[in-house]
mmCIF file of N, CA, C and O in Angstrom:
data_model
loop_
_atom_site.group_PDB
_atom_site.id
_atom_site.type_symbol
_atom_site.label_atom_id
_atom_site.label_comp_id
_atom_site.label_asym_id
_atom_site.label_seq_id
_atom_site.Cartn_x
_atom_site.Cartn_y
_atom_site.Cartn_z
ATOM 1 N N GLN A 140 -148.899 63.492 -151.176
ATOM 2 C CA GLN A 140 -148.972 63.056 -149.814
ATOM 3 C C GLN A 140 -150.073 62.014 -149.665
ATOM 4 O O GLN A 140 -151.156 62.141 -150.217
ATOM 5 N N ALA A 141 -149.804 61.033 -148.857
ATOM 6 C CA ALA A 141 -150.741 59.932 -148.675
ATOM 7 C C ALA A 141 -152.013 60.373 -147.960
ATOM 8 O O ALA A 141 -153.073 59.780 -148.161
ATOM 9 N N ILE A 142 -151.948 61.395 -147.155
ATOM 10 C CA ILE A 142 -153.113 61.822 -146.387
ATOM 11 C C ILE A 142 -154.173 62.497 -147.262
ATOM 12 O O ILE A 142 -155.342 62.558 -146.902
ATOM 13 N N HIS A 143 -153.799 62.998 -148.425
ATOM 14 C CA HIS A 143 -154.735 63.731 -149.280
ATOM 15 C C HIS A 143 -155.861 62.855 -149.805
ATOM 16 O O HIS A 143 -157.004 63.320 -149.940
ATOM 17 N N LEU A 144 -155.571 61.614 -150.136
ATOM 18 C CA LEU A 144 -156.596 60.746 -150.715
ATOM 19 C C LEU A 144 -157.759 60.498 -149.757
ATOM 20 O O LEU A 144 -158.914 60.718 -150.129
ATOM 21 N N PRO A 145 -157.535 60.061 -148.512
ATOM 22 C CA PRO A 145 -158.692 59.851 -147.635
ATOM 23 C C PRO A 145 -159.449 61.144 -147.333
ATOM 24 O O PRO A 145 -160.679 61.138 -147.231
ATOM 25 N N ILE A 146 -158.725 62.248 -147.227
ATOM 26 C CA ILE A 146 -159.405 63.524 -146.978
ATOM 27 C C ILE A 146 -160.304 63.871 -148.158
ATOM 28 O O ILE A 146 -161.465 64.271 -147.985
ATOM 29 N N ALA A 147 -159.797 63.715 -149.388
ATOM 30 C CA ALA A 147 -160.591 64.020 -150.582
ATOM 31 C C ALA A 147 -161.800 63.084 -150.686
ATOM 32 O O ALA A 147 -162.899 63.518 -151.039
ATOM 33 N N VAL A 148 -161.607 61.807 -150.372
ATOM 34 C CA VAL A 148 -162.715 60.841 -150.446
ATOM 35 C C VAL A 148 -163.807 61.210 -149.452
ATOM 36 O O VAL A 148 -164.993 61.268 -149.807
ATOM 37 N N PHE A 149 -163.443 61.464 -148.201
ATOM 38 C CA PHE A 149 -164.446 61.794 -147.192
ATOM 39 C C PHE A 149 -165.107 63.151 -147.460
ATOM 40 O O PHE A 149 -166.313 63.318 -147.233
ATOM 41 N N ALA A 150 -164.353 64.112 -147.955
ATOM 42 C CA ALA A 150 -164.944 65.405 -148.302
ATOM 43 C C ALA A 150 -165.944 65.243 -149.440
ATOM 44 O O ALA A 150 -167.041 65.810 -149.402
ATOM 45 N N THR A 151 -165.575 64.445 -150.443
ATOM 46 C CA THR A 151 -166.472 64.207 -151.566
ATOM 47 C C THR A 151 -167.740 63.505 -151.097
ATOM 48 O O THR A 151 -168.855 63.868 -151.505
ATOM 49 N N LEU A 152 -167.596 62.490 -150.248
ATOM 50 C CA LEU A 152 -168.776 61.800 -149.714
ATOM 51 C C LEU A 152 -169.675 62.766 -148.942
ATOM 52 O O LEU A 152 -170.906 62.690 -149.046
ATOM 53 N N GLY A 153 -169.075 63.653 -148.177
ATOM 54 C CA GLY A 153 -169.862 64.642 -147.451
ATOM 55 C C GLY A 153 -170.645 65.546 -148.386
ATOM 56 O O GLY A 153 -171.829 65.821 -148.153
ATOM 57 N N PHE A 154 -170.024 65.995 -149.463
ATOM 58 C CA PHE A 154 -170.710 66.847 -150.429
ATOM 59 C C PHE A 154 -171.816 66.073 -151.151
ATOM 60 O O PHE A 154 -172.881 66.624 -151.441
ATOM 61 N N ILE A 155 -171.567 64.794 -151.451
ATOM 62 C CA ILE A 155 -172.592 63.966 -152.101
ATOM 63 C C ILE A 155 -173.792 63.808 -151.179
ATOM 64 O O ILE A 155 -174.943 63.980 -151.599
ATOM 65 N N LEU A 156 -173.536 63.478 -149.918
ATOM 66 C CA LEU A 156 -174.633 63.298 -148.954
ATOM 67 C C LEU A 156 -175.401 64.585 -148.721
ATOM 68 O O LEU A 156 -176.598 64.556 -148.412
ATOM 69 N N ASP A 157 -174.734 65.711 -148.887
ATOM 70 C CA ASP A 157 -175.388 67.012 -148.706
ATOM 71 C C ASP A 157 -176.095 67.477 -149.980
ATOM 72 O O ASP A 157 -176.739 68.519 -149.990
ATOM 73 N N GLY A 158 -175.948 66.706 -151.064
ATOM 74 C CA GLY A 158 -176.620 67.043 -152.320
ATOM 75 C C GLY A 158 -175.962 68.164 -153.097
ATOM 76 O O GLY A 158 -176.615 68.835 -153.900
ATOM 77 N N GLN A 159 -174.677 68.380 -152.888
ATOM 78 C CA GLN A 159 -173.995 69.493 -153.532
ATOM 79 C C GLN A 159 -173.148 69.085 -154.732
ATOM 80 O O GLN A 159 -172.363 69.888 -155.231
ATOM 81 N N VAL A 160 -173.289 67.843 -155.192
ATOM 82 C CA VAL A 160 -172.473 67.369 -156.307
ATOM 83 C C VAL A 160 -173.354 67.264 -157.552
ATOM 84 O O VAL A 160 -174.384 66.606 -157.547
ATOM 85 N N ASP A 161 -172.929 67.929 -158.613
ATOM 86 C CA ASP A 161 -173.634 67.881 -159.894
ATOM 87 C C ASP A 161 -172.919 66.855 -160.780
ATOM 88 O O ASP A 161 -171.908 67.158 -161.412
ATOM 89 N N PHE A 162 -173.441 65.631 -160.793
ATOM 90 C CA PHE A 162 -172.776 64.557 -161.526
ATOM 91 C C PHE A 162 -172.795 64.797 -163.035
ATOM 92 O O PHE A 162 -171.860 64.436 -163.736
ATOM 93 N N ARG A 163 -173.858 65.406 -163.542
ATOM 94 C CA ARG A 163 -173.944 65.690 -164.981
ATOM 95 C C ARG A 163 -172.828 66.648 -165.397
ATOM 96 O O ARG A 163 -172.117 66.413 -166.377
ATOM 97 N N LEU A 164 -172.655 67.712 -164.640
ATOM 98 C CA LEU A 164 -171.601 68.674 -164.929
ATOM 99 C C LEU A 164 -170.225 68.020 -164.793
ATOM 100 O O LEU A 164 -169.338 68.248 -165.616
ATOM 101 N N GLY A 165 -170.054 67.189 -163.772
ATOM 102 C CA GLY A 165 -168.788 66.484 -163.589
ATOM 103 C C GLY A 165 -168.459 65.579 -164.761
ATOM 104 O O GLY A 165 -167.313 65.509 -165.207
ATOM 105 N N LEU A 166 -169.478 64.890 -165.286
ATOM 106 C CA LEU A 166 -169.263 64.015 -166.444
ATOM 107 C C LEU A 166 -168.870 64.821 -167.675
ATOM 108 O O LEU A 166 -167.924 64.469 -168.386
ATOM 109 N N ILE A 167 -169.571 65.925 -167.902
ATOM 110 C CA ILE A 167 -169.274 66.774 -169.058
ATOM 111 C C ILE A 167 -167.843 67.318 -168.966
ATOM 112 O O ILE A 167 -167.068 67.241 -169.918
ATOM 113 N N LEU A 168 -167.487 67.863 -167.792
ATOM 114 C CA LEU A 168 -166.143 68.412 -167.625
ATOM 115 C C LEU A 168 -165.073 67.324 -167.739
ATOM 116 O O LEU A 168 -164.011 67.547 -168.312
ATOM 117 N N GLY A 169 -165.358 66.147 -167.201
ATOM 118 C CA GLY A 169 -164.406 65.041 -167.295
ATOM 119 C C GLY A 169 -164.158 64.615 -168.731
ATOM 120 O O GLY A 169 -163.013 64.353 -169.127
ATOM 121 N N LEU A 170 -165.222 64.545 -169.531
ATOM 122 C CA LEU A 170 -165.068 64.178 -170.938
ATOM 123 C C LEU A 170 -164.276 65.235 -171.708
ATOM 124 O O LEU A 170 -163.405 64.904 -172.513
ATOM 125 N N ILE A 171 -164.577 66.499 -171.449
ATOM 126 C CA ILE A 171 -163.851 67.578 -172.116
ATOM 127 C C ILE A 171 -162.369 67.537 -171.730
ATOM 128 O O ILE A 171 -161.486 67.698 -172.585
ATOM 129 N N GLN A 172 -162.086 67.298 -170.456
ATOM 130 C CA GLN A 172 -160.695 67.216 -170.015
ATOM 131 C C GLN A 172 -159.976 66.036 -170.654
ATOM 132 O O GLN A 172 -158.807 66.144 -171.024
ATOM 133 N N ALA A 173 -160.665 64.907 -170.768
ATOM 134 C CA ALA A 173 -160.039 63.727 -171.376
ATOM 135 C C ALA A 173 -159.659 64.010 -172.829
ATOM 136 O O ALA A 173 -158.560 63.663 -173.274
ATOM 137 N N VAL A 174 -160.558 64.659 -173.570
ATOM 138 C CA VAL A 174 -160.257 65.016 -174.956
ATOM 139 C C VAL A 174 -159.085 65.993 -175.001
ATOM 140 O O VAL A 174 -158.166 65.851 -175.821
ATOM 141 N N GLY A 175 -159.079 66.964 -174.094
ATOM 142 C CA GLY A 175 -157.981 67.933 -174.042
ATOM 143 C C GLY A 175 -156.641 67.293 -173.743
ATOM 144 O O GLY A 175 -155.620 67.641 -174.327
ATOM 145 N N VAL A 176 -156.646 66.322 -172.838
ATOM 146 C CA VAL A 176 -155.402 65.619 -172.502
ATOM 147 C C VAL A 176 -154.892 64.839 -173.711
ATOM 148 O O VAL A 176 -153.690 64.867 -174.027
ATOM 149 N N LEU A 177 -155.784 64.143 -174.391
ATOM 150 C CA LEU A 177 -155.368 63.352 -175.557
ATOM 151 C C LEU A 177 -154.827 64.245 -176.670
ATOM 152 O O LEU A 177 -153.773 63.974 -177.243
ATOM 153 N N LEU A 178 -155.564 65.317 -176.980
ATOM 154 C CA LEU A 178 -155.109 66.227 -178.030
ATOM 155 C C LEU A 178 -153.830 66.952 -177.627
ATOM 156 O O LEU A 178 -152.912 67.093 -178.438
ATOM 157 N N GLY A 179 -153.761 67.402 -176.383
ATOM 158 C CA GLY A 179 -152.574 68.102 -175.907
ATOM 159 C C GLY A 179 -151.339 67.217 -175.931
ATOM 160 O O GLY A 179 -150.255 67.655 -176.305
ATOM 161 N N GLY A 180 -151.509 65.964 -175.553
ATOM 162 C CA GLY A 180 -150.379 65.034 -175.596
ATOM 163 C C GLY A 180 -149.893 64.789 -177.006
ATOM 164 O O GLY A 180 -148.688 64.743 -177.270
ATOM 165 N N LYS A 181 -150.852 64.657 -177.915
ATOM 166 C CA LYS A 181 -150.481 64.437 -179.321
ATOM 167 C C LYS A 181 -149.744 65.661 -179.881
ATOM 168 O O LYS A 181 -148.715 65.526 -180.550
ATOM 169 N N ILE A 182 -150.263 66.840 -179.597
ATOM 170 C CA ILE A 182 -149.631 68.073 -180.076
ATOM 171 C C ILE A 182 -148.239 68.234 -179.463
ATOM 172 O O ILE A 182 -147.277 68.574 -180.151
ATOM 173 N N ALA A 183 -148.134 67.969 -178.149
ATOM 174 C CA ALA A 183 -146.852 68.137 -177.462
ATOM 175 C C ALA A 183 -145.785 67.206 -178.032
ATOM 176 O O ALA A 183 -144.605 67.560 -178.073
ATOM 177 N N HIS A 184 -146.188 66.020 -178.482
ATOM 178 C CA HIS A 184 -145.199 65.079 -179.006
ATOM 179 C C HIS A 184 -144.870 65.316 -180.479
ATOM 180 O O HIS A 184 -143.880 64.779 -180.976
ATOM 181 N N THR A 185 -145.678 66.102 -181.173
ATOM 182 C CA THR A 185 -145.392 66.363 -182.584
ATOM 183 C C THR A 185 -144.631 67.670 -182.789
ATOM 184 O O THR A 185 -143.913 67.801 -183.780
ATOM 185 N N LEU A 186 -144.797 68.632 -181.880
ATOM 186 C CA LEU A 186 -144.100 69.909 -182.022
ATOM 187 C C LEU A 186 -142.623 69.766 -181.661
ATOM 188 O O LEU A 186 -142.277 69.037 -180.737
ATOM 189 N N PRO A 187 -141.766 70.486 -182.363
ATOM 190 C CA PRO A 187 -140.358 70.527 -181.954
ATOM 191 C C PRO A 187 -140.236 71.179 -180.572
ATOM 192 O O PRO A 187 -141.050 72.016 -180.183
ATOM 193 N N TYR A 188 -139.200 70.803 -179.844
ATOM 194 C CA TYR A 188 -139.009 71.257 -178.471
ATOM 195 C C TYR A 188 -139.054 72.779 -178.344
ATOM 196 O O TYR A 188 -139.733 73.315 -177.471
ATOM 197 N N GLU A 189 -138.352 73.479 -179.186
ATOM 198 C CA GLU A 189 -138.284 74.945 -179.087
ATOM 199 C C GLU A 189 -139.641 75.595 -179.339
ATOM 200 O O GLU A 189 -140.002 76.563 -178.688
ATOM 201 N N LYS A 190 -140.389 75.052 -180.290
ATOM 202 C CA LYS A 190 -141.716 75.614 -180.575
ATOM 203 C C LYS A 190 -142.668 75.365 -179.404
ATOM 204 O O LYS A 190 -143.446 76.247 -179.023
ATOM 205 N N LEU A 191 -142.610 74.180 -178.844
ATOM 206 C CA LEU A 191 -143.444 73.854 -177.692
ATOM 207 C C LEU A 191 -143.110 74.760 -176.517
ATOM 208 O O LEU A 191 -143.996 75.275 -175.830
ATOM 209 N N ARG A 192 -141.835 74.979 -176.318
ATOM 210 C CA ARG A 192 -141.394 75.858 -175.238
ATOM 211 C C ARG A 192 -141.917 77.284 -175.440
ATOM 212 O O ARG A 192 -142.359 77.939 -174.500
ATOM 213 N N LEU A 193 -141.892 77.759 -176.684
ATOM 214 C CA LEU A 193 -142.400 79.093 -176.998
ATOM 215 C C LEU A 193 -143.908 79.173 -176.761
ATOM 216 O O LEU A 193 -144.410 80.145 -176.189
ATOM 217 N N VAL A 194 -144.647 78.145 -177.174
ATOM 218 C CA VAL A 194 -146.108 78.122 -176.970
ATOM 219 C C VAL A 194 -146.433 78.163 -175.482
ATOM 220 O O VAL A 194 -147.316 78.910 -175.045
ATOM 221 N N VAL A 195 -145.723 77.372 -174.679
ATOM 222 C CA VAL A 195 -145.960 77.357 -173.232
ATOM 223 C C VAL A 195 -145.623 78.718 -172.627
ATOM 224 O O VAL A 195 -146.382 79.239 -171.801
ATOM 225 N N ALA A 196 -144.526 79.313 -173.041
ATOM 226 C CA ALA A 196 -144.127 80.618 -172.510
ATOM 227 C C ALA A 196 -145.165 81.689 -172.843
ATOM 228 O O ALA A 196 -145.558 82.475 -171.972
ATOM 229 N N ILE A 197 -145.629 81.720 -174.079
ATOM 230 C CA ILE A 197 -146.637 82.710 -174.483
ATOM 231 C C ILE A 197 -147.933 82.496 -173.722
ATOM 232 O O ILE A 197 -148.575 83.447 -173.260
ATOM 233 N N THR A 198 -148.320 81.233 -173.552
ATOM 234 C CA THR A 198 -149.543 80.920 -172.805
ATOM 235 C C THR A 198 -149.434 81.393 -171.367
ATOM 236 O O THR A 198 -150.365 82.016 -170.830
ATOM 237 N N LEU A 199 -148.302 81.134 -170.717
ATOM 238 C CA LEU A 199 -148.128 81.542 -169.326
ATOM 239 C C LEU A 199 -148.114 83.062 -169.179
ATOM 240 O O LEU A 199 -148.702 83.600 -168.234
ATOM 241 N N VAL A 200 -147.474 83.757 -170.093
ATOM 242 C CA VAL A 200 -147.483 85.219 -170.046
ATOM 243 C C VAL A 200 -148.905 85.743 -170.240
ATOM 244 O O VAL A 200 -149.358 86.650 -169.536
ATOM 245 N N GLY A 201 -149.632 85.149 -171.184
ATOM 246 C CA GLY A 201 -151.020 85.558 -171.417
ATOM 247 C C GLY A 201 -151.898 85.345 -170.204
ATOM 248 O O GLY A 201 -152.696 86.216 -169.821
ATOM 249 N N VAL A 202 -151.767 84.202 -169.561
ATOM 250 C CA VAL A 202 -152.556 83.918 -168.354
ATOM 251 C C VAL A 202 -152.169 84.885 -167.235
ATOM 252 O O VAL A 202 -153.030 85.389 -166.511
ATOM 253 N N GLY A 203 -150.885 85.175 -167.108
ATOM 254 C CA GLY A 203 -150.440 86.132 -166.103
ATOM 255 C C GLY A 203 -151.036 87.511 -166.322
ATOM 256 O O GLY A 203 -151.493 88.164 -165.376
ATOM 257 N N ILE A 204 -151.066 87.952 -167.566
ATOM 258 C CA ILE A 204 -151.660 89.260 -167.890
ATOM 259 C C ILE A 204 -153.149 89.253 -167.566
ATOM 260 O O ILE A 204 -153.673 90.212 -166.986
ATOM 261 N N MET A 205 -153.839 88.170 -167.925
ATOM 262 C CA MET A 205 -155.275 88.077 -167.617
ATOM 263 C C MET A 205 -155.523 88.156 -166.107
ATOM 264 O O MET A 205 -156.462 88.811 -165.648
ATOM 265 N N MET A 206 -154.680 87.483 -165.319
ATOM 266 C CA MET A 206 -154.845 87.511 -163.859
ATOM 267 C C MET A 206 -154.634 88.908 -163.301
ATOM 268 O O MET A 206 -155.385 89.365 -162.431
ATOM 269 N N ILE A 207 -153.624 89.604 -163.805
ATOM 270 C CA ILE A 207 -153.358 90.970 -163.352
ATOM 271 C C ILE A 207 -154.519 91.887 -163.706
ATOM 272 O O ILE A 207 -154.971 92.695 -162.879
ATOM 273 N N VAL A 208 -155.038 91.762 -164.922
ATOM 274 C CA VAL A 208 -156.165 92.599 -165.355
ATOM 275 C C VAL A 208 -157.384 92.330 -164.485
ATOM 276 O O VAL A 208 -158.092 93.259 -164.087
ATOM 277 N N GLN A 209 -157.653 91.063 -164.166
ATOM 278 C CA GLN A 209 -158.810 90.734 -163.328
ATOM 279 C C GLN A 209 -158.682 91.314 -161.922
ATOM 280 O O GLN A 209 -159.670 91.748 -161.333
ATOM 281 N N VAL A 210 -157.476 91.345 -161.397
ATOM 282 C CA VAL A 210 -157.281 91.882 -160.055
ATOM 283 C C VAL A 210 -157.420 93.404 -160.063
ATOM 284 O O VAL A 210 -158.002 93.979 -159.143
ATOM 285 N N LEU A 211 -156.922 94.041 -161.093
ATOM 286 C CA LEU A 211 -156.919 95.502 -161.122
ATOM 287 C C LEU A 211 -158.255 96.098 -161.549
ATOM 288 O O LEU A 211 -158.571 97.228 -161.172
ATOM 289 N N PHE A 212 -159.021 95.378 -162.341
ATOM 290 C CA PHE A 212 -160.268 95.958 -162.865
ATOM 291 C C PHE A 212 -161.414 95.140 -162.432
ATOM 292 O O PHE A 212 -162.106 94.481 -162.519
#
């Protein structure tokens, strides 16, 4: 949606002006995400379709189990 961008920009500016933005942490997380995207894309394009589908399915089931455990315990 087109409205999300100005809202995100103004919210971010508000947090910056309030001193609530940790730029060092943002840089570290951004770099880690960039490496993850590059590696993930390379892996996704080298794996056969069925194997990739199985990896995604197992990952989603695992995350679902973790979420249920966190809610219950």
